């Protein structure tokens, strides 16, 4: 075990406990706290706030300050600077759609629990070489879906995955039934239209319904 893999342990534990990870693209900072409260009310506490909008960092900051039940991580982390931002905001973890050598080096140096993304065996091997135990499989459905993930398990039986990309409420259970899948991520848990309309109770309901569909 390398130091890097042990720094992933908190991320692995959080993923395994949560099983669902909402991939959140927050357009307005004012939406952040009601959104996080809506998801927490529906039973989901692990939140991935993607760095895809100008509001993302302030949104993460607001949730960390005002919703103590939420376990906030930053997603769409693609540079060392993004990783530093995650740490300076007090995020618990960071996730990336990919895994460049520069990003993997920065993650090792920073010590923040980090889940890189992979879509091919070579990318997976680069993560394994550096001691990663859990990776995001992205974009899960376009990159081959459940069949591809099962194929990865042949040469890499120890690896654990969080598939995201193209997965919805009705497919999460099927992915989670695979022994190598610790959690499933997706934006279906916080649809843009519901956020724009402030339909927070609908988001709570989606979270509840999605959790109820998972195997116990
Ligand atoms: C991600 O970054 O994980 C994806 O954008 C989520 O994909 P989805 O929108 O298809 O759920």
Tab-separated table of C-alpha atoms and ligand atoms in Angstrom:
chain	number	residue	atom	x	y	z
A	1	UNK	CA	0.000	0.000	0.000
A	2	UNK	CA	1.286	3.426	-0.846
A	3	UNK	CA	0.663	6.590	1.110
A	4	UNK	CA	-1.553	7.718	-1.732
A	5	UNK	CA	-3.866	4.744	-1.532
A	6	UNK	CA	-4.263	5.146	2.202
A	7	UNK	CA	-5.252	8.787	1.638
A	8	UNK	CA	-8.094	7.443	-0.509
A	9	UNK	CA	-9.550	5.428	2.367
A	10	UNK	CA	-11.897	8.220	3.527
A	11	UNK	CA	-13.236	8.661	-0.005
A	12	UNK	CA	-13.798	4.921	-0.374
A	13	UNK	CA	-15.598	4.767	2.973
A	14	UNK	CA	-17.786	7.762	2.114
A	15	UNK	CA	-18.690	6.318	-1.267
A	16	UNK	CA	-19.501	2.900	0.160
A	17	UNK	CA	-21.662	4.454	2.859
A	18	UNK	CA	-23.511	6.831	0.489
A	19	UNK	CA	-23.968	4.529	-2.503
A	20	UNK	CA	-25.431	7.441	-4.477
A	21	UNK	CA	-23.498	10.603	-5.306
A	22	UNK	CA	-25.433	13.504	-6.763
A	23	UNK	CA	-23.387	15.295	-9.398
A	24	UNK	CA	-24.409	18.904	-8.788
A	25	UNK	CA	-24.063	21.758	-11.242
A	26	UNK	CA	-25.166	24.794	-9.270
A	27	UNK	CA	-25.939	27.893	-11.300
A	28	UNK	CA	-26.795	30.272	-8.452
A	29	UNK	CA	-25.099	30.449	-5.072
A	30	UNK	CA	-28.513	31.102	-3.507
A	31	UNK	CA	-29.616	27.626	-4.628
A	32	UNK	CA	-26.778	25.844	-2.858
A	33	UNK	CA	-28.117	25.596	0.680
A	34	UNK	CA	-31.741	24.750	-0.222
A	35	UNK	CA	-30.449	22.136	-2.660
A	36	UNK	CA	-28.162	20.528	-0.085
A	37	UNK	CA	-30.954	20.557	2.519
A	38	UNK	CA	-33.338	18.964	0.023
A	39	UNK	CA	-30.907	16.134	-0.688
A	40	UNK	CA	-30.087	15.619	2.989
A	41	UNK	CA	-33.833	15.487	3.741
A	42	UNK	CA	-34.101	12.751	1.114
A	43	UNK	CA	-31.318	10.743	2.778
A	44	UNK	CA	-28.349	11.739	0.623
A	45	UNK	CA	-25.465	13.465	2.356
A	46	UNK	CA	-22.449	12.949	0.070
A	47	UNK	CA	-22.518	15.753	-2.486
A	48	UNK	CA	-20.280	16.325	-5.496
A	49	UNK	CA	-20.270	19.986	-6.457
A	50	UNK	CA	-18.874	20.276	-9.938
A	51	UNK	CA	-16.536	23.107	-10.869
A	52	UNK	CA	-18.578	23.814	-13.970
A	53	UNK	CA	-20.138	27.132	-13.049
A	54	UNK	CA	-18.807	30.421	-11.686
A	55	UNK	CA	-21.007	29.801	-8.619
A	56	UNK	CA	-19.450	26.443	-7.744
A	57	UNK	CA	-16.818	27.492	-5.188
A	58	UNK	CA	-19.150	29.850	-3.310
A	59	UNK	CA	-21.880	27.228	-3.443
A	60	UNK	CA	-19.557	24.669	-1.844
A	61	UNK	CA	-18.475	27.225	0.756
A	62	UNK	CA	-22.103	28.005	1.653
A	63	UNK	CA	-23.073	24.345	2.024
A	64	UNK	CA	-20.014	23.561	4.144
A	65	UNK	CA	-20.862	26.515	6.421
A	66	UNK	CA	-24.612	26.039	6.662
A	67	UNK	CA	-25.439	22.369	6.136
A	68	UNK	CA	-23.282	20.429	8.587
A	69	UNK	CA	-24.902	17.083	7.690
A	70	UNK	CA	-23.641	17.384	4.110
A	71	UNK	CA	-20.331	15.760	3.149
A	72	UNK	CA	-19.118	18.061	0.438
A	73	UNK	CA	-16.634	17.184	-2.275
A	74	UNK	CA	-15.620	19.009	-5.420
A	75	UNK	CA	-16.062	17.398	-8.816
A	76	UNK	CA	-14.818	18.213	-12.303
A	77	UNK	CA	-11.426	18.788	-10.705
A	78	UNK	CA	-9.021	18.862	-13.634
A	79	UNK	CA	-5.971	20.811	-12.418
A	80	UNK	CA	-3.718	21.053	-9.397
A	81	UNK	CA	-5.247	24.475	-8.781
A	82	UNK	CA	-8.715	22.917	-8.549
A	83	UNK	CA	-7.392	20.441	-5.990
A	84	UNK	CA	-5.939	23.268	-3.923
A	85	UNK	CA	-9.280	25.050	-4.130
A	86	UNK	CA	-11.015	21.912	-2.843
A	87	UNK	CA	-8.728	21.796	0.124
A	88	UNK	CA	-8.909	25.491	0.880
A	89	UNK	CA	-12.726	25.337	0.870
A	90	UNK	CA	-12.662	22.477	3.357
A	91	UNK	CA	-14.037	19.870	0.935
A	92	UNK	CA	-13.845	16.278	2.207
A	93	UNK	CA	-12.831	14.820	-1.138
A	94	UNK	CA	-12.373	15.603	-4.809
A	95	UNK	CA	-13.279	13.754	-7.968
A	96	UNK	CA	-12.154	14.118	-11.541
A	97	UNK	CA	-13.529	12.929	-14.862
A	98	UNK	CA	-9.965	11.959	-15.791
A	99	UNK	CA	-6.491	11.236	-14.492
A	100	UNK	CA	-3.631	13.201	-16.001
A	101	UNK	CA	-0.130	12.542	-14.589
A	102	UNK	CA	-0.014	16.142	-13.316
A	103	UNK	CA	-3.282	15.746	-11.467
A	104	UNK	CA	-2.270	12.410	-9.931
A	105	UNK	CA	1.021	13.940	-8.755
A	106	UNK	CA	-0.762	16.938	-7.277
A	107	UNK	CA	-3.245	14.675	-5.488
A	108	UNK	CA	-0.417	12.649	-3.969
A	109	UNK	CA	1.335	15.791	-2.777
A	110	UNK	CA	-1.794	17.387	-1.332
A	111	UNK	CA	-3.137	14.392	0.552
A	112	UNK	CA	-6.811	15.272	-0.044
A	113	UNK	CA	-8.864	12.123	-0.714
A	114	UNK	CA	-9.093	12.078	-4.470
A	115	UNK	CA	-10.963	9.855	-6.890
A	116	UNK	CA	-9.585	10.066	-10.440
A	117	UNK	CA	-11.623	9.135	-13.482
A	118	UNK	CA	-10.837	6.369	-15.954
A	119	UNK	CA	-12.491	5.038	-19.084
A	120	UNK	CA	-9.860	2.638	-20.492
A	121	UNK	CA	-7.588	-0.165	-19.218
A	122	UNK	CA	-4.471	1.991	-19.693
A	123	UNK	CA	-5.935	4.799	-17.586
A	124	UNK	CA	-6.939	2.258	-14.990
A	125	UNK	CA	-3.388	0.860	-14.978
A	126	UNK	CA	-1.963	4.343	-14.406
A	127	UNK	CA	-4.250	4.706	-11.370
A	128	UNK	CA	-3.362	1.228	-10.076
A	129	UNK	CA	0.365	1.985	-10.485
A	130	UNK	CA	-0.038	4.956	-8.159
A	131	UNK	CA	-1.887	2.954	-5.541
A	132	UNK	CA	-5.437	4.127	-6.171
A	133	UNK	CA	-8.077	1.730	-4.900
A	134	UNK	CA	-11.176	3.474	-6.158
A	135	UNK	CA	-11.745	5.360	-9.397
A	136	UNK	CA	-14.626	7.000	-11.133
A	137	UNK	CA	-15.664	5.159	-14.318
A	138	UNK	CA	-16.592	8.035	-16.606
A	139	UNK	CA	-18.505	8.359	-18.872
A	140	UNK	CA	-19.881	5.038	-17.693
A	141	UNK	CA	-22.621	4.318	-20.196
A	142	UNK	CA	-21.018	5.767	-23.358
A	143	UNK	CA	-17.696	4.100	-22.433
A	144	UNK	CA	-19.171	0.626	-22.464
A	145	UNK	CA	-21.576	0.392	-19.559
A	146	UNK	CA	-21.861	-2.563	-17.242
A	147	UNK	CA	-20.222	-4.918	-19.748
A	148	UNK	CA	-17.059	-2.776	-19.805
A	149	UNK	CA	-16.923	-2.551	-16.034
A	150	UNK	CA	-17.259	-6.325	-15.719
A	151	UNK	CA	-14.400	-6.699	-18.190
A	152	UNK	CA	-12.184	-4.371	-16.086
A	153	UNK	CA	-12.745	-6.667	-13.114
A	154	UNK	CA	-10.905	-9.499	-14.905
A	155	UNK	CA	-7.394	-8.010	-14.790
A	156	UNK	CA	-8.143	-5.682	-11.853
A	157	UNK	CA	-10.291	-7.643	-9.407
A	158	UNK	CA	-9.360	-5.473	-6.417
A	159	UNK	CA	-10.297	-2.173	-8.014
A	160	UNK	CA	-13.453	-0.403	-6.862
A	161	UNK	CA	-15.472	1.954	-9.048
A	162	UNK	CA	-17.916	4.819	-8.910
A	163	UNK	CA	-19.566	4.833	-12.347
A	164	UNK	CA	-21.093	8.123	-13.521
A	165	UNK	CA	-22.286	9.410	-16.844
A	166	UNK	CA	-25.565	8.342	-18.390
A	167	UNK	CA	-26.914	6.556	-15.306
A	168	UNK	CA	-30.395	7.320	-13.999
A	169	UNK	CA	-32.656	6.427	-11.121
A	170	UNK	CA	-33.754	3.168	-12.711
A	171	UNK	CA	-30.265	1.896	-13.538
A	172	UNK	CA	-28.419	2.625	-10.286
A	173	UNK	CA	-29.432	-0.634	-8.607
A	174	UNK	CA	-28.155	-2.727	-11.508
A	175	UNK	CA	-24.724	-1.059	-11.302
A	176	UNK	CA	-24.587	-1.358	-7.533
A	177	UNK	CA	-25.272	-5.057	-7.785
A	178	UNK	CA	-21.753	-5.456	-9.235
A	179	UNK	CA	-19.317	-6.278	-6.424
A	180	UNK	CA	-16.731	-3.797	-7.733
A	181	UNK	CA	-19.158	-0.852	-7.683
A	182	UNK	CA	-19.123	1.075	-4.401
A	183	UNK	CA	-21.345	3.963	-5.442
A	184	UNK	CA	-23.099	5.400	-8.467
A	185	UNK	CA	-23.019	9.068	-9.389
A	186	UNK	CA	-25.291	11.143	-11.525
A	187	UNK	CA	-27.010	14.400	-12.206
A	188	UNK	CA	-30.470	12.828	-12.208
A	189	UNK	CA	-30.618	13.519	-8.460
A	190	UNK	CA	-30.695	17.284	-9.036
A	191	UNK	CA	-32.187	18.140	-12.418
A	192	UNK	CA	-31.381	21.646	-13.643
A	193	UNK	CA	-35.033	22.480	-14.301
A	194	UNK	CA	-36.104	21.628	-10.747
A	195	UNK	CA	-33.257	23.742	-9.364
A	196	UNK	CA	-34.178	26.672	-11.598
A	197	UNK	CA	-37.798	26.396	-10.453
A	198	UNK	CA	-36.841	26.002	-6.786
A	199	UNK	CA	-38.673	22.673	-6.598
A	200	UNK	CA	-36.727	21.488	-3.568
A	201	UNK	CA	-39.342	19.053	-2.307
A	202	UNK	CA	-39.273	17.334	-5.708
A	203	UNK	CA	-35.526	16.888	-5.327
A	204	UNK	CA	-36.050	15.392	-1.862
A	205	UNK	CA	-38.541	12.991	-3.418
A	206	UNK	CA	-36.126	11.944	-6.185
A	207	UNK	CA	-33.466	11.255	-3.565
A	208	UNK	CA	-35.846	9.174	-1.438
A	209	UNK	CA	-37.159	7.275	-4.418
A	210	UNK	CA	-33.674	6.587	-5.772
A	211	UNK	CA	-32.444	5.264	-2.408
A	212	UNK	CA	-35.560	3.101	-2.035
A	213	UNK	CA	-34.775	1.406	-5.354
A	214	UNK	CA	-31.344	0.211	-4.204
A	215	UNK	CA	-30.717	-3.299	-2.957
A	216	UNK	CA	-30.530	-3.524	0.827
B	1	LIG	C1	-20.287	13.503	-14.209
B	1	LIG	O1	-19.473	14.402	-14.256
B	1	LIG	O2	-20.179	12.572	-13.399
B	1	LIG	C2	-21.367	13.465	-15.209
B	1	LIG	O3	-21.556	14.666	-15.842
B	1	LIG	C3	-22.652	12.953	-14.691
B	1	LIG	O4	-23.257	12.403	-15.785
B	1	LIG	P1	-24.810	12.441	-15.943
B	1	LIG	O5	-25.177	13.882	-16.137
B	1	LIG	O6	-25.070	11.625	-17.190
B	1	LIG	O7	-25.442	11.851	-14.720
